Coordinates of C-alpha atoms in Angstrom, one line a residue:
X1 CA -1.8 16.9 19.9
X2 CA -1.4 16.3 16.2
X3 CA -4.7 16.8 14.2
X4 CA -4.6 14.8 10.9
X5 CA -7.6 17.3 9.1
X6 CA -5.3 20.3 9.8
X7 CA -2.6 19.0 7.1
X8 CA -3.1 19.9 3.8
X9 CA -0.8 19.5 0.6
X10 CA -1.7 18.2 -2.9
X11 CA -0.8 14.8 -4.0
X12 CA 0.4 14.3 -8.0
X13 CA -2.1 12.6 -10.7
X14 CA -2.0 11.8 -13.8
X15 CA -3.5 9.4 -17.3
X16 CA -3.0 9.0 -20.5
X17 CA -5.4 7.0 -22.9
X18 CA -5.1 5.7 -26.6
X19 CA -7.8 7.5 -28.9
X20 CA -8.0 4.6 -31.0
X21 CA -8.6 2.7 -28.2
X22 CA -5.3 0.5 -28.7
X23 CA -4.5 -1.5 -26.3
X24 CA -0.6 -1.4 -25.6
X25 CA 2.5 -2.2 -23.4
X26 CA 3.8 1.2 -24.4
X27 CA 1.3 3.0 -22.8
X28 CA 1.5 1.1 -19.6
X29 CA 5.0 1.8 -19.9
X30 CA 4.6 5.3 -20.3
X31 CA 2.0 5.7 -17.4
X32 CA 5.1 4.8 -15.3
X33 CA 7.1 7.1 -16.5
X34 CA 4.8 10.0 -16.1
X35 CA 4.1 8.3 -12.6
X36 CA 8.4 8.7 -11.6
X37 CA 8.0 12.1 -12.9
X38 CA 5.7 12.8 -10.5
X39 CA 8.1 11.8 -7.7
X40 CA 8.0 15.5 -6.8
X41 CA 4.2 15.9 -6.0
X42 CA 4.5 12.7 -3.5
X43 CA 5.8 12.8 0.4
X44 CA 8.1 10.5 2.3
X45 CA 9.2 10.4 5.8
X46 CA 12.3 10.5 7.0
X47 CA 13.2 7.1 6.2
X48 CA 13.8 8.1 2.2
X49 CA 12.8 4.8 1.0
X50 CA 9.6 4.9 2.3
X51 CA 6.9 6.8 0.2
X52 CA 3.6 7.5 1.3
X53 CA 2.3 5.5 -1.7
X54 CA 2.0 5.2 -5.9
X55 CA 0.0 3.4 -7.9
X56 CA -1.8 2.6 -11.3
X57 CA -4.7 1.4 -12.5
X58 CA -5.3 0.0 -15.9
X59 CA -7.4 -2.4 -17.9
X60 CA -7.2 -5.9 -17.1
X61 CA -4.6 -7.5 -19.3
X62 CA -6.2 -10.8 -20.6
X63 CA -3.2 -12.0 -22.8
X64 CA -1.0 -11.4 -19.9
X65 CA -3.0 -13.5 -17.4
X66 CA -4.1 -16.2 -19.9
X67 CA -0.1 -16.6 -20.1
X68 CA 0.3 -16.8 -16.3
X69 CA -3.0 -18.6 -15.4
X70 CA -1.4 -21.3 -17.9
X71 CA 1.7 -21.9 -15.7
X72 CA -0.2 -22.4 -12.4
X73 CA -2.8 -24.9 -13.6
X74 CA -5.9 -21.9 -14.0
X75 CA -8.1 -21.9 -17.2
X76 CA -9.3 -18.5 -17.6
X77 CA -13.0 -18.2 -19.6
X78 CA -12.8 -15.4 -22.9
X79 CA -11.9 -12.0 -22.2
X80 CA -14.7 -10.1 -20.1
X81 CA -16.3 -13.7 -18.6
X82 CA -14.1 -13.4 -15.1
X83 CA -13.4 -11.1 -12.9
X84 CA -9.5 -10.4 -11.2
X85 CA -9.3 -8.8 -7.5
X86 CA -6.2 -7.9 -6.5
X87 CA -5.9 -8.5 -2.6
X88 CA -3.9 -8.0 0.2
X89 CA -3.7 -10.4 3.0
X90 CA -2.4 -10.3 6.4
X91 CA 1.3 -11.6 6.9
X92 CA 0.4 -13.6 9.9
X93 CA -0.2 -17.0 8.6
X94 CA -3.4 -17.6 10.8
X95 CA -4.9 -14.1 10.2
X96 CA -4.3 -14.9 6.4
X97 CA -6.2 -18.3 6.1
X98 CA -9.3 -16.9 8.4
X99 CA -9.4 -14.1 5.4
X100 CA -9.0 -16.5 2.9
X101 CA -11.2 -18.5 3.7
X102 CA -13.6 -15.7 4.2
X103 CA -13.8 -15.0 1.1
X104 CA -13.8 -18.3 -0.5
X105 CA -16.9 -18.7 1.4
X106 CA -18.5 -15.7 -0.1
X107 CA -17.5 -16.7 -3.4
X108 CA -19.4 -19.6 -3.0
X109 CA -22.2 -17.8 -1.0
X110 CA -23.1 -15.1 -3.6
X111 CA -23.1 -17.9 -6.6
X112 CA -19.4 -17.2 -8.1
X113 CA -16.9 -20.3 -9.2
X114 CA -13.6 -19.9 -7.8
X115 CA -11.0 -20.3 -10.4
X116 CA -7.8 -19.8 -8.1
X117 CA -5.2 -17.9 -6.8
X118 CA -2.1 -16.1 -8.1
X119 CA 0.5 -15.0 -6.0
X120 CA 1.8 -11.7 -7.4
X121 CA 5.4 -11.7 -7.7
X122 CA 6.9 -8.5 -5.8
X123 CA 10.7 -7.4 -5.7
X124 CA 11.5 -5.8 -2.1
X125 CA 15.2 -4.7 -3.0
X126 CA 15.2 -1.0 -2.1
X127 CA 11.5 -0.5 -0.2
X128 CA 12.3 0.8 3.0
X129 CA 11.8 -0.8 6.5
X130 CA 8.8 1.3 7.0
X131 CA 7.4 0.3 4.4
X132 CA 8.1 -3.0 4.5
X133 CA 7.2 -3.7 8.2
X134 CA 3.5 -3.1 6.9
X135 CA 3.8 -5.1 4.0
X136 CA 0.9 -7.1 2.9
X137 CA 1.2 -10.5 1.2
X138 CA -0.5 -9.8 -2.1
X139 CA -2.2 -12.6 -4.3
X140 CA -4.9 -12.0 -7.9
X141 CA -8.3 -14.4 -7.1
X142 CA -9.7 -15.0 -10.3
X143 CA -13.5 -15.5 -10.3
X144 CA -16.1 -16.2 -12.7
X145 CA -20.5 -16.8 -12.3
X146 CA -22.1 -18.9 -14.6
X147 CA -25.2 -16.4 -14.4
X148 CA -24.1 -12.8 -14.7
X149 CA -20.2 -13.2 -16.7
X150 CA -22.0 -12.3 -19.7
X151 CA -23.8 -9.2 -18.4
X152 CA -21.2 -7.2 -17.5
X153 CA -22.7 -4.2 -15.7
X154 CA -24.8 -6.7 -13.7
X155 CA -21.5 -8.9 -13.1
X156 CA -19.5 -5.9 -12.0
X157 CA -22.3 -5.0 -9.5
X158 CA -21.9 -8.8 -8.3
X159 CA -18.2 -8.1 -7.4
X160 CA -18.3 -5.1 -5.9
X161 CA -21.3 -6.5 -3.7
X162 CA -18.5 -9.3 -2.8
X163 CA -16.0 -7.4 -2.2
X164 CA -17.6 -5.2 0.4
X165 CA -19.5 -7.9 2.1
X166 CA -16.2 -9.6 2.6
X167 CA -14.1 -6.7 3.9
X168 CA -16.6 -5.8 6.5
X169 CA -17.0 -9.5 7.4
X170 CA -13.1 -9.8 7.7
X171 CA -13.1 -6.5 9.9
X172 CA -15.6 -7.8 11.8
X173 CA -14.3 -11.0 12.8
X174 CA -10.8 -11.7 12.3
X175 CA -8.7 -9.8 15.4
X176 CA -5.1 -10.4 14.7
X177 CA -3.9 -8.2 11.6
X178 CA -7.1 -7.8 10.1
X179 CA -6.4 -4.3 9.2
X180 CA -3.4 -5.4 6.6
X181 CA -6.5 -7.0 4.9
X182 CA -7.7 -5.0 1.8
X183 CA -8.9 -5.7 -1.9
X184 CA -7.7 -2.8 -3.7
X185 CA -10.0 -4.2 -7.0
X186 CA -12.3 -6.5 -7.8
X187 CA -13.5 -6.1 -11.1
X188 CA -14.2 -7.8 -14.8
X189 CA -12.9 -4.5 -16.5
X190 CA -9.8 -2.9 -14.0
X191 CA -7.2 -4.0 -11.9
X192 CA -4.7 -1.7 -9.3
X193 CA -1.0 -2.4 -8.7
X194 CA -0.8 0.1 -5.7
X195 CA 1.6 0.2 -2.2
X196 CA 2.8 2.7 0.4
X197 CA 6.0 2.7 -2.3
X198 CA 8.2 5.9 -4.0
X199 CA 7.0 6.7 -7.8
X200 CA 9.8 5.2 -8.8
X201 CA 9.5 2.0 -6.9
X202 CA 6.5 0.9 -8.4
X203 CA 7.8 -0.5 -11.4
X204 CA 10.7 -2.6 -9.4
X205 CA 8.7 -4.1 -6.4
X206 CA 5.6 -5.3 -9.6
X207 CA 7.7 -7.7 -12.3
X208 CA 4.5 -7.8 -14.0
X209 CA 3.9 -4.0 -15.0
X210 CA 7.5 -4.8 -16.8
X211 CA 6.1 -7.8 -18.8
X212 CA 5.3 -7.1 -22.5
X213 CA 2.2 -9.1 -22.6
X214 CA 0.5 -6.4 -19.9
X215 CA -1.5 -4.1 -22.0
X216 CA -3.7 -1.7 -21.6
X217 CA -5.8 1.5 -23.4
X218 CA -5.4 4.2 -20.5
X219 CA -3.9 4.0 -17.4
X220 CA -4.7 6.5 -14.4
X221 CA -1.3 7.1 -11.8
X222 CA -0.8 8.6 -8.3
X223 CA 1.9 9.5 -6.5
X224 CA 0.2 9.9 -2.6
X225 CA 1.3 12.8 -0.5
X226 CA -0.6 12.0 2.8
X227 CA -2.0 14.8 4.5
X228 CA -5.3 13.8 6.5
X229 CA -4.5 10.1 7.1
X230 CA -0.6 8.7 7.7
X231 CA 0.9 6.7 5.5
X232 CA -0.2 2.6 4.3
X233 CA -0.4 0.5 1.7
X234 CA -4.2 0.0 1.4
X235 CA -4.6 4.4 1.0
X236 CA -2.1 4.5 -1.9
X237 CA -3.9 5.2 -4.9
X238 CA -5.8 5.4 -7.8
X239 CA -8.9 3.7 -6.1
X240 CA -11.3 1.7 -7.9
X241 CA -12.8 5.2 -10.1
X242 CA -10.7 7.9 -9.2
X243 CA -7.1 9.1 -8.8
X244 CA -7.4 12.6 -6.6
X245 CA -5.2 15.9 -6.1
X246 CA -6.5 17.8 -3.0
X247 CA -8.1 18.4 -0.2
X248 CA -12.1 17.4 0.4
X249 CA -12.4 20.2 2.9
X250 CA -16.2 19.2 3.8
X251 CA -15.4 15.2 4.1
X252 CA -15.8 15.5 8.0
X253 CA -19.8 16.6 7.0
X254 CA -19.9 14.5 4.0
X255 CA -19.2 11.3 5.9
X256 CA -21.5 12.2 8.6
X257 CA -24.4 13.2 5.9
X258 CA -23.6 9.3 4.3
X259 CA -23.7 7.5 7.5
X260 CA -27.1 8.9 8.4
X261 CA -28.5 8.7 5.1
X262 CA -27.5 5.5 4.3
X263 CA -30.4 4.0 6.7
X264 CA -32.7 5.1 4.0
X265 CA -31.1 3.2 0.9
X266 CA -33.4 1.8 -1.6
X267 CA -33.1 0.4 -4.8
X268 CA -34.4 -1.6 -8.0
X269 CA -31.0 -3.3 -8.7
X270 CA -29.8 -4.4 -4.9
X271 CA -31.6 -6.3 -3.4
X272 CA -32.4 -5.5 0.4
X273 CA -30.0 -8.1 1.6
X274 CA -27.3 -7.1 -1.1
X275 CA -27.7 -3.6 0.0
X276 CA -26.9 -4.6 4.3
X277 CA -23.7 -6.3 2.9
X278 CA -22.6 -2.6 1.0
X279 CA -22.9 -1.0 4.7
X280 CA -21.4 1.1 6.0
X281 CA -20.3 3.1 2.8
X282 CA -18.1 5.5 4.6
X283 CA -15.6 5.0 7.0
X284 CA -13.5 7.8 9.2
X285 CA -10.4 5.9 9.3
X286 CA -9.7 5.9 5.5
X287 CA -8.6 8.7 3.1
X288 CA -10.9 11.9 2.2
X289 CA -10.0 10.4 -1.6
X290 CA -10.9 6.9 -0.3
X291 CA -14.6 7.9 1.2
X292 CA -15.5 10.2 -2.5
X293 CA -14.4 7.0 -4.3
X294 CA -16.4 4.9 -2.0
X295 CA -19.7 7.0 -2.6
X296 CA -19.2 7.0 -6.5
X297 CA -19.0 3.6 -6.6
X298 CA -22.1 3.2 -4.6
X299 CA -23.9 5.7 -6.7
X300 CA -22.5 4.6 -10.2
X301 CA -23.2 0.8 -9.7
X302 CA -26.7 1.5 -8.2
X303 CA -27.4 2.9 -11.8
X304 CA -26.3 6.4 -12.8
X305 CA -23.4 7.0 -15.4
X306 CA -20.1 8.3 -14.2
X307 CA -20.0 11.9 -15.7
X308 CA -23.5 12.4 -14.2
X309 CA -22.4 11.1 -10.3
X310 CA -18.9 13.3 -11.0
X311 CA -21.4 16.5 -11.5
X312 CA -24.0 15.6 -8.4
X313 CA -21.1 15.2 -6.0
X314 CA -18.5 17.8 -7.1
X315 CA -20.7 20.3 -9.2
X316 CA -19.8 23.8 -10.0
X317 CA -20.2 27.2 -8.6
X318 CA -23.4 27.2 -9.6
X319 CA -25.3 29.9 -7.3
X320 CA -24.8 33.4 -8.7
X321 CA -23.4 32.7 -11.6
X322 CA -25.3 34.7 -14.1
X323 CA -23.4 33.5 -17.6
X324 CA -24.3 29.8 -17.4
X325 CA -26.6 27.8 -19.1
X326 CA -29.8 27.6 -17.5
X327 CA -30.5 23.7 -18.0
X328 CA -27.4 23.3 -16.8
X329 CA -28.2 25.5 -13.5
X330 CA -31.6 23.7 -12.8
X331 CA -29.6 20.6 -13.3
X332 CA -27.2 21.8 -10.2
X333 CA -29.9 22.8 -8.4
X334 CA -31.9 19.4 -8.5
X335 CA -28.8 17.3 -7.3
X336 CA -28.2 19.8 -4.5
X337 CA -31.4 18.7 -2.8
X338 CA -30.0 14.4 -3.3
X339 CA -26.4 14.8 -2.5
X340 CA -24.5 17.6 -0.9
X341 CA -21.4 18.5 -2.5
X342 CA -18.0 17.2 -1.3
X343 CA -16.3 20.3 -2.2
X344 CA -12.3 21.3 -2.3
X345 CA -10.8 19.0 -4.7
X346 CA -8.5 20.6 -6.4
X347 CA -8.0 18.1 -9.4
X348 CA -9.9 14.8 -9.8
X349 CA -9.2 12.3 -13.0
X350 CA -11.9 8.8 -13.2
X351 CA -13.0 6.2 -15.5

Protein backbone atom coordinates (compact mmCIF):
# COMPACT_ATOMS: atom_id res chain seq x y z
CA UNK A 1 0.00 0.00 0.00
CA UNK A 2 3.05 2.25 0.25
CA UNK A 3 3.15 4.85 -2.54
CA UNK A 4 6.66 6.39 -2.61
CA UNK A 5 5.76 9.24 -4.97
CA UNK A 6 3.40 10.60 -2.32
CA UNK A 7 6.32 11.24 0.04
CA UNK A 8 7.49 14.85 0.37
CA UNK A 9 10.38 16.47 2.17
CA UNK A 10 13.57 18.38 1.46
CA UNK A 11 17.23 17.48 1.55
CA UNK A 12 20.20 19.63 2.54
CA UNK A 13 22.46 21.11 -0.14
CA UNK A 14 25.36 23.53 -0.24
CA UNK A 15 28.41 24.58 -2.19
CA UNK A 16 31.64 26.41 -1.56
CA UNK A 17 34.01 27.84 -4.16
CA UNK A 18 37.18 29.87 -4.31
CA UNK A 19 36.52 33.12 -6.21
CA UNK A 20 40.22 33.16 -7.10
CA UNK A 21 40.06 29.52 -8.27
CA UNK A 22 42.58 28.49 -5.63
CA UNK A 23 42.65 24.75 -4.92
CA UNK A 24 43.11 23.99 -1.21
CA UNK A 25 42.42 21.18 1.22
CA UNK A 26 40.86 23.67 3.62
CA UNK A 27 38.06 24.27 1.13
CA UNK A 28 37.31 20.53 1.07
CA UNK A 29 37.44 20.37 4.87
CA UNK A 30 35.12 23.40 5.16
CA UNK A 31 32.67 21.76 2.73
CA UNK A 32 32.59 18.62 4.89
CA UNK A 33 31.95 20.76 7.97
CA UNK A 34 29.10 22.46 6.11
CA UNK A 35 27.76 19.00 5.24
CA UNK A 36 27.83 17.97 8.89
CA UNK A 37 25.83 21.11 9.72
CA UNK A 38 23.19 19.89 7.24
CA UNK A 39 22.44 16.82 9.36
CA UNK A 40 19.04 18.27 10.32
CA UNK A 41 18.09 18.16 6.62
CA UNK A 42 19.02 14.48 6.20
CA UNK A 43 17.06 11.36 7.02
CA UNK A 44 17.91 8.17 8.89
CA UNK A 45 16.07 4.95 9.61
CA UNK A 46 14.94 3.42 12.88
CA UNK A 47 18.61 2.45 13.14
CA UNK A 48 20.19 5.84 13.87
CA UNK A 49 23.63 4.86 12.50
CA UNK A 50 22.21 4.31 9.00
CA UNK A 51 21.61 7.48 7.00
CA UNK A 52 19.68 8.18 3.82
CA UNK A 53 22.83 9.37 2.07
CA UNK A 54 25.58 11.99 2.07
CA UNK A 55 28.25 13.01 -0.40
CA UNK A 56 30.64 15.55 -1.86
CA UNK A 57 31.51 16.44 -5.46
CA UNK A 58 34.87 18.10 -6.10
CA UNK A 59 37.62 18.59 -8.66
CA UNK A 60 39.91 15.67 -9.41
CA UNK A 61 42.75 16.08 -6.88
CA UNK A 62 45.69 15.45 -9.23
CA UNK A 63 48.49 15.78 -6.65
CA UNK A 64 46.73 13.37 -4.30
CA UNK A 65 46.19 10.76 -7.01
CA UNK A 66 49.79 11.01 -8.24
CA UNK A 67 50.97 10.28 -4.68
CA UNK A 68 48.55 7.39 -4.13
CA UNK A 69 48.96 5.83 -7.57
CA UNK A 70 52.76 5.84 -7.29
CA UNK A 71 52.36 3.59 -4.24
CA UNK A 72 50.65 0.89 -6.32
CA UNK A 73 52.68 1.21 -9.51
CA UNK A 74 50.31 3.34 -11.59
CA UNK A 75 51.94 6.21 -13.51
CA UNK A 76 49.44 8.95 -14.27
CA UNK A 77 49.68 11.33 -17.24
CA UNK A 78 49.78 15.06 -16.61
CA UNK A 79 46.81 16.81 -15.04
CA UNK A 80 43.68 16.72 -17.20
CA UNK A 81 44.95 13.98 -19.52
CA UNK A 82 43.24 11.08 -17.75
CA UNK A 83 39.86 10.19 -16.33
CA UNK A 84 39.01 8.81 -12.89
CA UNK A 85 36.03 6.61 -12.22
CA UNK A 86 34.60 6.02 -8.76
CA UNK A 87 33.09 2.54 -9.10
CA UNK A 88 30.72 0.67 -6.78
CA UNK A 89 31.18 -3.08 -7.37
CA UNK A 90 29.07 -5.88 -5.82
CA UNK A 91 30.55 -7.53 -2.74
CA UNK A 92 29.86 -10.93 -4.31
CA UNK A 93 33.23 -12.03 -5.75
CA UNK A 94 31.79 -13.70 -8.87
CA UNK A 95 29.52 -10.77 -9.74
CA UNK A 96 32.35 -8.35 -9.00
CA UNK A 97 34.63 -10.12 -11.47
CA UNK A 98 31.89 -10.20 -14.12
CA UNK A 99 31.30 -6.45 -13.74
CA UNK A 100 35.00 -5.65 -13.91
CA UNK A 101 35.45 -7.83 -17.00
CA UNK A 102 32.64 -5.94 -18.79
CA UNK A 103 34.14 -2.57 -17.79
CA UNK A 104 37.62 -3.62 -18.98
CA UNK A 105 36.26 -4.92 -22.29
CA UNK A 106 34.36 -1.68 -22.91
CA UNK A 107 37.46 0.37 -22.08
CA UNK A 108 39.29 -1.48 -24.86
CA UNK A 109 36.28 -1.48 -27.20
CA UNK A 110 36.01 2.33 -27.06
CA UNK A 111 39.73 2.89 -27.57
CA UNK A 112 40.73 3.84 -24.01
CA UNK A 113 43.87 2.72 -22.22
CA UNK A 114 43.44 1.20 -18.76
CA UNK A 115 46.07 2.63 -16.41
CA UNK A 116 44.96 0.63 -13.37
CA UNK A 117 42.64 0.26 -10.40
CA UNK A 118 42.98 1.59 -6.86
CA UNK A 119 41.02 0.13 -3.95
CA UNK A 120 39.43 3.06 -2.13
CA UNK A 121 40.24 2.93 1.59
CA UNK A 122 37.11 2.94 3.73
CA UNK A 123 36.50 2.93 7.47
CA UNK A 124 33.17 1.21 8.26
CA UNK A 125 33.44 1.77 12.04
CA UNK A 126 30.20 3.31 13.32
CA UNK A 127 28.21 2.66 10.12
CA UNK A 128 24.81 1.06 10.74
CA UNK A 129 24.10 -2.59 9.96
CA UNK A 130 21.49 -1.69 7.34
CA UNK A 131 23.93 0.47 5.37
CA UNK A 132 26.69 -2.13 5.75
CA UNK A 133 24.41 -4.90 4.47
CA UNK A 134 24.32 -3.11 1.07
CA UNK A 135 27.82 -1.63 1.18
CA UNK A 136 29.57 -1.96 -2.20
CA UNK A 137 33.20 -2.81 -2.85
CA UNK A 138 34.64 0.54 -3.99
CA UNK A 139 37.51 1.04 -6.44
CA UNK A 140 38.78 3.89 -8.58
CA UNK A 141 39.66 3.21 -12.20
CA UNK A 142 42.19 5.37 -14.07
CA UNK A 143 42.02 5.56 -17.86
CA UNK A 144 43.31 7.71 -20.70
CA UNK A 145 42.85 7.97 -24.47
CA UNK A 146 45.71 8.71 -26.84
CA UNK A 147 43.39 10.30 -29.42
CA UNK A 148 41.04 12.40 -27.24
CA UNK A 149 42.86 13.16 -23.97
CA UNK A 150 44.17 16.48 -25.37
CA UNK A 151 40.61 17.76 -25.94
CA UNK A 152 38.84 17.91 -22.55
CA UNK A 153 35.31 18.29 -23.96
CA UNK A 154 35.60 15.38 -26.41
CA UNK A 155 37.35 13.27 -23.77
CA UNK A 156 34.52 13.95 -21.33
CA UNK A 157 31.93 12.86 -23.91
CA UNK A 158 33.77 9.62 -24.59
CA UNK A 159 33.94 8.89 -20.85
CA UNK A 160 30.18 9.56 -20.68
CA UNK A 161 29.50 6.99 -23.42
CA UNK A 162 31.77 4.46 -21.69
CA UNK A 163 30.02 4.87 -18.34
CA UNK A 164 26.47 4.57 -19.62
CA UNK A 165 27.24 1.71 -22.01
CA UNK A 166 28.98 -0.24 -19.25
CA UNK A 167 26.16 0.37 -16.77
CA UNK A 168 23.48 -0.80 -19.23
CA UNK A 169 25.54 -3.85 -20.24
CA UNK A 170 26.09 -4.93 -16.63
CA UNK A 171 22.41 -4.55 -15.77
CA UNK A 172 21.43 -6.65 -18.78
CA UNK A 173 23.95 -9.45 -18.34
CA UNK A 174 25.06 -9.77 -14.69
CA UNK A 175 22.31 -11.34 -12.60
CA UNK A 176 23.91 -11.71 -9.17
CA UNK A 177 23.91 -8.43 -7.21
CA UNK A 178 24.01 -6.40 -10.42
CA UNK A 179 22.04 -3.63 -8.74
CA UNK A 180 25.07 -2.94 -6.54
CA UNK A 181 27.14 -2.00 -9.61
CA UNK A 182 27.14 1.74 -10.09
CA UNK A 183 29.59 4.39 -11.30
CA UNK A 184 29.02 7.58 -9.24
CA UNK A 185 31.45 9.51 -11.44
CA UNK A 186 33.72 8.91 -14.44
CA UNK A 187 35.32 12.15 -15.55
CA UNK A 188 38.49 14.01 -16.34
CA UNK A 189 37.21 16.97 -14.29
CA UNK A 190 35.26 15.92 -11.19
CA UNK A 191 34.92 13.07 -8.73
CA UNK A 192 32.18 12.13 -6.26
CA UNK A 193 32.62 10.56 -2.83
CA UNK A 194 29.23 9.45 -1.53
CA UNK A 195 27.29 6.65 0.12
CA UNK A 196 24.35 5.60 2.27
CA UNK A 197 25.81 7.56 5.16
CA UNK A 198 24.95 10.18 7.74
CA UNK A 199 26.59 13.56 7.08
CA UNK A 200 29.17 13.25 9.87
CA UNK A 201 30.15 9.73 8.69
CA UNK A 202 31.40 10.78 5.24
CA UNK A 203 34.71 12.25 6.42
CA UNK A 204 35.61 9.22 8.55
CA UNK A 205 34.30 6.60 6.09
CA UNK A 206 36.53 7.93 3.27
CA UNK A 207 40.03 8.63 4.73
CA UNK A 208 40.97 10.13 1.33
CA UNK A 209 38.95 13.21 2.25
CA UNK A 210 41.25 13.99 5.20
CA UNK A 211 44.49 13.87 3.20
CA UNK A 212 46.14 17.35 2.93
CA UNK A 213 46.94 16.71 -0.74
CA UNK A 214 43.29 16.23 -1.63
CA UNK A 215 42.51 19.75 -2.85
CA UNK A 216 39.79 21.47 -4.85
CA UNK A 217 38.69 24.98 -5.79
CA UNK A 218 35.01 24.10 -5.31
CA UNK A 219 32.80 21.49 -3.69
CA UNK A 220 29.11 20.57 -3.75
CA UNK A 221 27.63 18.73 -0.75
CA UNK A 222 24.34 16.95 -0.15
CA UNK A 223 22.49 15.48 2.83
CA UNK A 224 19.69 13.21 1.60
CA UNK A 225 16.16 12.80 2.90
CA UNK A 226 14.75 9.91 0.86
CA UNK A 227 11.27 10.56 -0.44
CA UNK A 228 10.21 8.99 -3.75
CA UNK A 229 12.74 6.11 -3.46
CA UNK A 230 14.15 4.13 -0.57
CA UNK A 231 17.73 4.86 0.59
CA UNK A 232 20.61 3.08 -1.09
CA UNK A 233 24.26 3.77 -1.88
CA UNK A 234 23.87 4.79 -5.51
CA UNK A 235 21.09 7.34 -4.91
CA UNK A 236 23.15 9.40 -2.47
CA UNK A 237 24.03 12.81 -3.91
CA UNK A 238 25.62 14.89 -5.40
CA UNK A 239 25.24 13.31 -8.83
CA UNK A 240 27.52 14.23 -11.75
CA UNK A 241 26.18 17.78 -12.18
CA UNK A 242 23.72 18.59 -9.42
CA UNK A 243 22.83 18.59 -5.76
CA UNK A 244 19.06 18.92 -5.44
CA UNK A 245 16.73 19.84 -2.59
CA UNK A 246 13.02 19.38 -3.15
CA UNK A 247 10.62 17.44 -5.34
CA UNK A 248 10.16 17.14 -9.10
CA UNK A 249 6.36 16.97 -9.09
CA UNK A 250 6.15 16.41 -12.87
CA UNK A 251 8.51 13.41 -12.72
CA UNK A 252 6.29 10.70 -14.19
CA UNK A 253 5.45 12.84 -17.20
CA UNK A 254 9.06 13.96 -17.62
CA UNK A 255 10.39 10.39 -17.64
CA UNK A 256 7.65 9.18 -20.00
CA UNK A 257 8.30 12.04 -22.43
CA UNK A 258 12.03 11.28 -22.39
CA UNK A 259 11.30 7.60 -22.99
CA UNK A 260 9.18 8.42 -26.04
CA UNK A 261 11.49 11.14 -27.38
CA UNK A 262 14.78 9.27 -27.06
CA UNK A 263 13.96 7.19 -30.16
CA UNK A 264 14.23 10.44 -32.15
CA UNK A 265 17.64 11.46 -30.80
CA UNK A 266 20.09 12.73 -33.40
CA UNK A 267 23.45 14.41 -32.95
CA UNK A 268 26.35 15.84 -34.90
CA UNK A 269 28.58 15.10 -31.89
CA UNK A 270 27.62 11.49 -31.10
CA UNK A 271 27.56 8.72 -33.69
CA UNK A 272 24.38 6.63 -34.10
CA UNK A 273 26.16 3.75 -32.40
CA UNK A 274 27.12 5.95 -29.44
CA UNK A 275 23.53 7.21 -29.07
CA UNK A 276 22.33 3.61 -28.79
CA UNK A 277 24.94 3.03 -26.07
CA UNK A 278 23.47 5.91 -24.05
CA UNK A 279 19.90 4.60 -23.99
CA UNK A 280 17.76 4.53 -21.95
CA UNK A 281 18.40 8.01 -20.52
CA UNK A 282 15.90 7.84 -17.62
CA UNK A 283 14.90 5.03 -15.29
CA UNK A 284 11.75 4.85 -13.13
CA UNK A 285 13.72 2.95 -10.45
CA UNK A 286 15.93 6.02 -9.94
CA UNK A 287 15.06 9.10 -7.91
CA UNK A 288 13.69 12.31 -9.38
CA UNK A 289 17.08 13.98 -8.87
CA UNK A 290 18.94 11.11 -10.57
CA UNK A 291 16.70 11.32 -13.62
CA UNK A 292 17.02 15.10 -13.81
CA UNK A 293 20.81 14.77 -13.62
CA UNK A 294 20.76 12.23 -16.47
CA UNK A 295 18.87 14.62 -18.74
CA UNK A 296 21.14 17.54 -17.79
CA UNK A 297 24.14 15.37 -18.63
CA UNK A 298 22.71 14.34 -22.01
CA UNK A 299 22.04 17.95 -23.03
CA UNK A 300 25.39 19.28 -21.81
CA UNK A 301 27.32 16.46 -23.47
CA UNK A 302 25.25 17.12 -26.59
CA UNK A 303 26.79 20.58 -26.93
CA UNK A 304 24.72 23.04 -24.90
CA UNK A 305 26.18 25.15 -22.10
CA UNK A 306 25.19 24.22 -18.55
CA UNK A 307 23.36 27.54 -17.84
CA UNK A 308 21.43 27.08 -21.11
CA UNK A 309 20.42 23.56 -20.07
CA UNK A 310 19.29 24.59 -16.59
CA UNK A 311 17.11 27.41 -18.00
CA UNK A 312 15.67 24.98 -20.55
CA UNK A 313 14.80 22.30 -17.97
CA UNK A 314 13.81 24.51 -15.03
CA UNK A 315 12.34 27.68 -16.59
CA UNK A 316 11.08 30.64 -14.63
CA UNK A 317 7.32 31.19 -14.49
CA UNK A 318 7.37 33.22 -17.70
CA UNK A 319 3.76 32.96 -18.94
CA UNK A 320 1.79 36.03 -17.91
CA UNK A 321 4.90 37.63 -16.41
CA UNK A 322 4.38 41.19 -17.64
CA UNK A 323 7.57 42.55 -16.08
CA UNK A 324 9.90 39.96 -17.63
CA UNK A 325 12.24 41.14 -20.39
CA UNK A 326 10.70 40.22 -23.76
CA UNK A 327 13.84 38.49 -25.05
CA UNK A 328 14.00 36.27 -22.00
CA UNK A 329 10.29 35.47 -22.32
CA UNK A 330 10.85 34.51 -25.97
CA UNK A 331 13.78 32.32 -24.93
CA UNK A 332 11.51 30.35 -22.60
CA UNK A 333 8.66 30.25 -25.09
CA UNK A 334 10.90 28.83 -27.80
CA UNK A 335 12.44 26.20 -25.52
CA UNK A 336 8.99 25.13 -24.23
CA UNK A 337 8.52 23.52 -27.65
CA UNK A 338 11.71 21.49 -27.21
CA UNK A 339 11.51 20.25 -23.64
CA UNK A 340 8.73 20.07 -21.05
CA UNK A 341 9.73 21.74 -17.74
CA UNK A 342 10.92 19.68 -14.78
CA UNK A 343 8.75 21.53 -12.28
CA UNK A 344 8.98 21.57 -8.54
CA UNK A 345 12.61 21.81 -7.32
CA UNK A 346 12.97 23.99 -4.24
CA UNK A 347 16.66 24.61 -4.76
CA UNK A 348 19.44 23.22 -6.91
CA UNK A 349 23.24 23.60 -7.09
CA UNK A 350 25.02 22.64 -10.28
CA UNK A 351 28.50 22.63 -11.79
